Amino acid sequence: MLPRTEIDGRPPTADELLAPALFNYGHVTVMQIRAKLVRGLDLHLARLDSANRELFGEPLDPERVRRHIRHALLDTSDATVRVSVFRGASVAVMVTVRPPADAATTPQSLRTFAYQRPAPHIKHTGTFGQLFYRDLARRDGFDDALLLTSSGHVIETSIANLLCHDGDTFVWPNAPALPGTTMQLLRRAGMLAERRPIRCSDLPSYRAVFVTNSHGIAPVGRVDGLRIPLNAGITEVVTGLYESIPWEPI
């Protein structure tokens, strides 16, 4: 039955859960599993290893991570898998298996907030700010929060990168955001894109805007009170690129 959590390949004891419960210091990656296959496994493993070196001063064996994911999945074929790494007596790998999640099929609405994640290049466990602003956005009827710099430039949403298209090319915000795995997979699939500073007020001038994360790609239809154009042709191009990305075994 899901959700299911293991630490280092076994059900956790209460004592083992104390470190992640009491000390919000660690790093994570989240992936979608279908038929026990995943997109961009090497990117997830590289993310974990890089963050582990930066936070804990030691590498993280990718085969150890793969082994723990396979063990936690058991006979589950389709799932959302979150790998969390923290340090108790030593560095521990916690794998949580939850039901699968797909990208939204309806245009997303975003509410803006001036907030920048600390150490934004790391997908870390310090998510209070993201969740706080996401929940404020949802209370006001929006799907997610769009985070801005103090100067009003777009960074990312609480859980996704923002991708724009100006009619000629794709554009990522030139801001201190997490380099998402879907962002990197689209580049690997051949998507040419530029990085530019993007103000929130610029967004309606783009032909299309999307959110991208491990769930996939979804169009954005509104930011605050601004209507964002929807473009079926551009949507078909970017989703086609994403669907061309191969799945690989864990």
mmCIF file with all atom_site columns, N, CA and C in Angstrom, residues 43-84:
data_model
loop_
_atom_site.group_PDB
_atom_site.id
_atom_site.type_symbol
_atom_site.label_atom_id
_atom_site.label_alt_id
_atom_site.label_comp_id
_atom_site.label_asym_id
_atom_site.label_entity_id
_atom_site.label_seq_id
_atom_site.pdbx_PDB_ins_code
_atom_site.Cartn_x
_atom_site.Cartn_y
_atom_site.Cartn_z
_atom_site.occupancy
_atom_site.B_iso_or_equiv
_atom_site.pdbx_formal_charge
_atom_site.auth_seq_id
_atom_site.auth_comp_id
_atom_site.auth_asym_id
_atom_site.auth_atom_id
_atom_site.pdbx_PDB_model_num
ATOM 1   N N  . LEU A 1 43 ? 20.574 12.110 -14.654 1.00 0.00 ? 43 LEU A N  1
ATOM 2   C CA . LEU A 1 43 ? 20.475 13.471 -14.130 1.00 0.00 ? 43 LEU A CA 1
ATOM 3   C C  . LEU A 1 43 ? 20.073 13.465 -12.660 1.00 0.00 ? 43 LEU A C  1
ATOM 4   N N  . HIS A 1 44 ? 19.146 12.582 -12.306 1.00 0.00 ? 44 HIS A N  1
ATOM 5   C CA . HIS A 1 44 ? 18.750 12.470 -10.901 1.00 0.00 ? 44 HIS A CA 1
ATOM 6   C C  . HIS A 1 44 ? 19.925 12.007 -10.039 1.00 0.00 ? 44 HIS A C  1
ATOM 7   N N  . LEU A 1 45 ? 20.656 11.018 -10.525 1.00 0.00 ? 45 LEU A N  1
ATOM 8   C CA . LEU A 1 45 ? 21.783 10.497 -9.749  1.00 0.00 ? 45 LEU A CA 1
ATOM 9   C C  . LEU A 1 45 ? 22.894 11.534 -9.631  1.00 0.00 ? 45 LEU A C  1
ATOM 10  N N  . ALA A 1 46 ? 23.142 12.273 -10.716 1.00 0.00 ? 46 ALA A N  1
ATOM 11  C CA . ALA A 1 46 ? 24.167 13.320 -10.666 1.00 0.00 ? 46 ALA A CA 1
ATOM 12  C C  . ALA A 1 46 ? 23.757 14.439 -9.717  1.00 0.00 ? 46 ALA A C  1
ATOM 13  N N  . ARG A 1 47 ? 22.468 14.789 -9.715  1.00 0.00 ? 47 ARG A N  1
ATOM 14  C CA . ARG A 1 47 ? 21.969 15.811 -8.788  1.00 0.00 ? 47 ARG A CA 1
ATOM 15  C C  . ARG A 1 47 ? 22.218 15.393 -7.341  1.00 0.00 ? 47 ARG A C  1
ATOM 16  N N  . LEU A 1 48 ? 21.915 14.143 -7.019  1.00 0.00 ? 48 LEU A N  1
ATOM 17  C CA . LEU A 1 48 ? 22.095 13.658 -5.654  1.00 0.00 ? 48 LEU A CA 1
ATOM 18  C C  . LEU A 1 48 ? 23.566 13.643 -5.263  1.00 0.00 ? 48 LEU A C  1
ATOM 19  N N  . ASP A 1 49 ? 24.411 13.192 -6.169  1.00 0.00 ? 49 ASP A N  1
ATOM 20  C CA . ASP A 1 49 ? 25.839 13.119 -5.860  1.00 0.00 ? 49 ASP A CA 1
ATOM 21  C C  . ASP A 1 49 ? 26.431 14.514 -5.658  1.00 0.00 ? 49 ASP A C  1
ATOM 22  N N  . SER A 1 50 ? 26.071 15.452 -6.538  1.00 0.00 ? 50 SER A N  1
ATOM 23  C CA . SER A 1 50 ? 26.604 16.811 -6.430  1.00 0.00 ? 50 SER A CA 1
ATOM 24  C C  . SER A 1 50 ? 26.162 17.475 -5.131  1.00 0.00 ? 50 SER A C  1
ATOM 25  N N  . ALA A 1 51 ? 24.869 17.348 -4.801  1.00 0.00 ? 51 ALA A N  1
ATOM 26  C CA . ALA A 1 51 ? 24.369 17.957 -3.569  1.00 0.00 ? 51 ALA A CA 1
ATOM 27  C C  . ALA A 1 51 ? 24.991 17.303 -2.345  1.00 0.00 ? 51 ALA A C  1
ATOM 28  N N  . ASN A 1 52 ? 25.203 15.992 -2.407  1.00 0.00 ? 52 ASN A N  1
ATOM 29  C CA . ASN A 1 52 ? 25.783 15.298 -1.259  1.00 0.00 ? 52 ASN A CA 1
ATOM 30  C C  . ASN A 1 52 ? 27.211 15.766 -0.999  1.00 0.00 ? 52 ASN A C  1
ATOM 31  N N  . ARG A 1 53 ? 27.963 15.965 -2.072  1.00 0.00 ? 53 ARG A N  1
ATOM 32  C CA . ARG A 1 53 ? 29.326 16.475 -1.917  1.00 0.00 ? 53 ARG A CA 1
ATOM 33  C C  . ARG A 1 53 ? 29.319 17.870 -1.300  1.00 0.00 ? 53 ARG A C  1
ATOM 34  N N  . GLU A 1 54 ? 28.349 18.698 -1.730  1.00 0.00 ? 54 GLU A N  1
ATOM 35  C CA . GLU A 1 54 ? 28.307 20.073 -1.235  1.00 0.00 ? 54 GLU A CA 1
ATOM 36  C C  . GLU A 1 54 ? 27.809 20.150 0.210   1.00 0.00 ? 54 GLU A C  1
ATOM 37  N N  . LEU A 1 55 ? 26.795 19.354 0.551   1.00 0.00 ? 55 LEU A N  1
ATOM 38  C CA . LEU A 1 55 ? 26.218 19.435 1.892   1.00 0.00 ? 55 LEU A CA 1
ATOM 39  C C  . LEU A 1 55 ? 26.972 18.602 2.918   1.00 0.00 ? 55 LEU A C  1
ATOM 40  N N  . PHE A 1 56 ? 27.447 17.423 2.498   1.00 0.00 ? 56 PHE A N  1
ATOM 41  C CA . PHE A 1 56 ? 28.021 16.485 3.466   1.00 0.00 ? 56 PHE A CA 1
ATOM 42  C C  . PHE A 1 56 ? 29.484 16.137 3.210   1.00 0.00 ? 56 PHE A C  1
ATOM 43  N N  . GLY A 1 57 ? 30.052 16.681 2.128   1.00 0.00 ? 57 GLY A N  1
ATOM 44  C CA . GLY A 1 57 ? 31.476 16.506 1.889   1.00 0.00 ? 57 GLY A CA 1
ATOM 45  C C  . GLY A 1 57 ? 31.894 15.131 1.435   1.00 0.00 ? 57 GLY A C  1
ATOM 46  N N  . GLU A 1 58 ? 30.968 14.369 0.843   1.00 0.00 ? 58 GLU A N  1
ATOM 47  C CA . GLU A 1 58 ? 31.325 13.039 0.362   1.00 0.00 ? 58 GLU A CA 1
ATOM 48  C C  . GLU A 1 58 ? 30.435 12.659 -0.813  1.00 0.00 ? 58 GLU A C  1
ATOM 49  N N  . PRO A 1 59 ? 30.925 11.787 -1.696  1.00 0.00 ? 59 PRO A N  1
ATOM 50  C CA . PRO A 1 59 ? 30.099 11.361 -2.835  1.00 0.00 ? 59 PRO A CA 1
ATOM 51  C C  . PRO A 1 59 ? 28.967 10.445 -2.383  1.00 0.00 ? 59 PRO A C  1
ATOM 52  N N  . LEU A 1 60 ? 28.002 10.277 -3.272  1.00 0.00 ? 60 LEU A N  1
ATOM 53  C CA . LEU A 1 60 ? 26.894 9.351  -3.017  1.00 0.00 ? 60 LEU A CA 1
ATOM 54  C C  . LEU A 1 60 ? 26.883 8.331  -4.143  1.00 0.00 ? 60 LEU A C  1
ATOM 55  N N  . ASP A 1 61 ? 27.112 7.082  -3.793  1.00 0.00 ? 61 ASP A N  1
ATOM 56  C CA . ASP A 1 61 ? 27.218 6.006  -4.768  1.00 0.00 ? 61 ASP A CA 1
ATOM 57  C C  . ASP A 1 61 ? 25.907 5.852  -5.545  1.00 0.00 ? 61 ASP A C  1
ATOM 58  N N  . PRO A 1 62 ? 25.916 6.041  -6.872  1.00 0.00 ? 62 PRO A N  1
ATOM 59  C CA . PRO A 1 62 ? 24.665 5.926  -7.631  1.00 0.00 ? 62 PRO A CA 1
ATOM 60  C C  . PRO A 1 62 ? 24.056 4.530  -7.579  1.00 0.00 ? 62 PRO A C  1
ATOM 61  N N  . GLU A 1 63 ? 24.888 3.503  -7.497  1.00 0.00 ? 63 GLU A N  1
ATOM 62  C CA . GLU A 1 63 ? 24.345 2.146  -7.430  1.00 0.00 ? 63 GLU A CA 1
ATOM 63  C C  . GLU A 1 63 ? 23.617 1.909  -6.108  1.00 0.00 ? 63 GLU A C  1
ATOM 64  N N  . ARG A 1 64 ? 24.088 2.542  -5.061  1.00 0.00 ? 64 ARG A N  1
ATOM 65  C CA . ARG A 1 64 ? 23.387 2.458  -3.773  1.00 0.00 ? 64 ARG A CA 1
ATOM 66  C C  . ARG A 1 64 ? 21.986 3.053  -3.898  1.00 0.00 ? 64 ARG A C  1
ATOM 67  N N  . VAL A 1 65 ? 21.887 4.208  -4.545  1.00 0.00 ? 65 VAL A N  1
ATOM 68  C CA . VAL A 1 65 ? 20.587 4.857  -4.724  1.00 0.00 ? 65 VAL A CA 1
ATOM 69  C C  . VAL A 1 65 ? 19.667 3.986  -5.568  1.00 0.00 ? 65 VAL A C  1
ATOM 70  N N  . ARG A 1 66 ? 20.171 3.467  -6.677  1.00 0.00 ? 66 ARG A N  1
ATOM 71  C CA . ARG A 1 66 ? 19.351 2.631  -7.558  1.00 0.00 ? 66 ARG A CA 1
ATOM 72  C C  . ARG A 1 66 ? 18.860 1.382  -6.822  1.00 0.00 ? 66 ARG A C  1
ATOM 73  N N  . ARG A 1 67 ? 19.735 0.788  -6.052  1.00 0.00 ? 67 ARG A N  1
ATOM 74  C CA . ARG A 1 67 ? 19.366 -0.422 -5.313  1.00 0.00 ? 67 ARG A CA 1
ATOM 75  C C  . ARG A 1 67 ? 18.234 -0.133 -4.324  1.00 0.00 ? 67 ARG A C  1
ATOM 76  N N  . HIS A 1 68 ? 18.331 0.998  -3.633  1.00 0.00 ? 68 HIS A N  1
ATOM 77  C CA . HIS A 1 68 ? 17.296 1.338  -2.652  1.00 0.00 ? 68 HIS A CA 1
ATOM 78  C C  . HIS A 1 68 ? 15.970 1.677  -3.338  1.00 0.00 ? 68 HIS A C  1
ATOM 79  N N  . ILE A 1 69 ? 16.017 2.319  -4.496  1.00 0.00 ? 69 ILE A N  1
ATOM 80  C CA . ILE A 1 69 ? 14.773 2.611  -5.223  1.00 0.00 ? 69 ILE A CA 1
ATOM 81  C C  . ILE A 1 69 ? 14.111 1.312  -5.656  1.00 0.00 ? 69 ILE A C  1
ATOM 82  N N  . ARG A 1 70 ? 14.887 0.415  -6.240  1.00 0.00 ? 70 ARG A N  1
ATOM 83  C CA . ARG A 1 70 ? 14.323 -0.857 -6.697  1.00 0.00 ? 70 ARG A CA 1
ATOM 84  C C  . ARG A 1 70 ? 13.702 -1.627 -5.531  1.00 0.00 ? 70 ARG A C  1
ATOM 85  N N  . HIS A 1 71 ? 14.374 -1.616 -4.394  1.00 0.00 ? 71 HIS A N  1
ATOM 86  C CA . HIS A 1 71 ? 13.869 -2.354 -3.242  1.00 0.00 ? 71 HIS A CA 1
ATOM 87  C C  . HIS A 1 71 ? 12.568 -1.737 -2.724  1.00 0.00 ? 71 HIS A C  1
ATOM 88  N N  . ALA A 1 72 ? 12.520 -0.404 -2.670  1.00 0.00 ? 72 ALA A N  1
ATOM 89  C CA . ALA A 1 72 ? 11.322 0.265  -2.151  1.00 0.00 ? 72 ALA A CA 1
ATOM 90  C C  . ALA A 1 72 ? 10.123 0.096  -3.081  1.00 0.00 ? 72 ALA A C  1
ATOM 91  N N  . LEU A 1 73 ? 10.377 -0.008 -4.381  1.00 0.00 ? 73 LEU A N  1
ATOM 92  C CA . LEU A 1 73 ? 9.276  -0.176 -5.329  1.00 0.00 ? 73 LEU A CA 1
ATOM 93  C C  . LEU A 1 73 ? 8.577  -1.520 -5.167  1.00 0.00 ? 73 LEU A C  1
ATOM 94  N N  . LEU A 1 74 ? 9.309  -2.551 -4.795  1.00 0.00 ? 74 LEU A N  1
ATOM 95  C CA . LEU A 1 74 ? 8.752  -3.901 -4.707  1.00 0.00 ? 74 LEU A CA 1
ATOM 96  C C  . LEU A 1 74 ? 8.075  -4.251 -6.029  1.00 0.00 ? 74 LEU A C  1
ATOM 97  N N  . ASP A 1 75 ? 6.775  -4.531 -6.016  1.00 0.00 ? 75 ASP A N  1
ATOM 98  C CA . ASP A 1 75 ? 6.077  -4.888 -7.250  1.00 0.00 ? 75 ASP A CA 1
ATOM 99  C C  . ASP A 1 75 ? 5.297  -3.711 -7.833  1.00 0.00 ? 75 ASP A C  1
ATOM 100 N N  . THR A 1 76 ? 5.582  -2.489 -7.352  1.00 0.00 ? 76 THR A N  1
ATOM 101 C CA . THR A 1 76 ? 4.912  -1.298 -7.875  1.00 0.00 ? 76 THR A CA 1
ATOM 102 C C  . THR A 1 76 ? 5.565  -0.887 -9.186  1.00 0.00 ? 76 THR A C  1
ATOM 103 N N  . SER A 1 77 ? 4.782  -0.772 -10.245 1.00 0.00 ? 77 SER A N  1
ATOM 104 C CA . SER A 1 77 ? 5.323  -0.431 -11.560 1.00 0.00 ? 77 SER A CA 1
ATOM 105 C C  . SER A 1 77 ? 5.276  1.063  -11.851 1.00 0.00 ? 77 SER A C  1
ATOM 106 N N  . ASP A 1 78 ? 4.197  1.739  -11.425 1.00 0.00 ? 78 ASP A N  1
ATOM 107 C CA . ASP A 1 78 ? 4.006  3.163  -11.694 1.00 0.00 ? 78 ASP A CA 1
ATOM 108 C C  . ASP A 1 78 ? 3.962  3.907  -10.369 1.00 0.00 ? 78 ASP A C  1
ATOM 109 N N  . ALA A 1 79 ? 4.793  4.941  -10.242 1.00 0.00 ? 79 ALA A N  1
ATOM 110 C CA . ALA A 1 79 ? 4.870  5.623  -8.948  1.00 0.00 ? 79 ALA A CA 1
ATOM 111 C C  . ALA A 1 79 ? 5.572  6.965  -9.081  1.00 0.00 ? 79 ALA A C  1
ATOM 112 N N  . THR A 1 80 ? 5.377  7.792  -8.065  1.00 0.00 ? 80 THR A N  1
ATOM 113 C CA . THR A 1 80 ? 6.234  8.944  -7.811  1.00 0.00 ? 80 THR A CA 1
ATOM 114 C C  . THR A 1 80 ? 7.241  8.510  -6.759  1.00 0.00 ? 80 THR A C  1
ATOM 115 N N  . VAL A 1 81 ? 8.512  8.657  -7.062  1.00 0.00 ? 81 VAL A N  1
ATOM 116 C CA . VAL A 1 81 ? 9.561  8.264  -6.119  1.00 0.00 ? 81 VAL A CA 1
ATOM 117 C C  . VAL A 1 81 ? 10.337 9.503  -5.696  1.00 0.00 ? 81 VAL A C  1
ATOM 118 N N  . ARG A 1 82 ? 10.412 9.697  -4.399  1.00 0.00 ? 82 ARG A N  1
ATOM 119 C CA . ARG A 1 82 ? 11.203 10.783 -3.820  1.00 0.00 ? 82 ARG A CA 1
ATOM 120 C C  . ARG A 1 82 ? 12.385 10.167 -3.078  1.00 0.00 ? 82 ARG A C  1
ATOM 121 N N  . VAL A 1 83 ? 13.577 10.584 -3.448  1.00 0.00 ? 83 VAL A N  1
ATOM 122 C CA . VAL A 1 83 ? 14.794 10.148 -2.764  1.00 0.00 ? 83 VAL A CA 1
ATOM 123 C C  . VAL A 1 83 ? 15.290 11.315 -1.924  1.00 0.00 ? 83 VAL A C  1
ATOM 124 N N  . SER A 1 84 ? 15.315 11.124 -0.611  1.00 0.00 ? 84 SER A N  1
ATOM 125 C CA . SER A 1 84 ? 15.774 12.154 0.322   1.00 0.00 ? 84 SER A CA 1
ATOM 126 C C  . SER A 1 84 ? 17.055 11.668 0.989   1.00 0.00 ? 84 SER A C  1
#
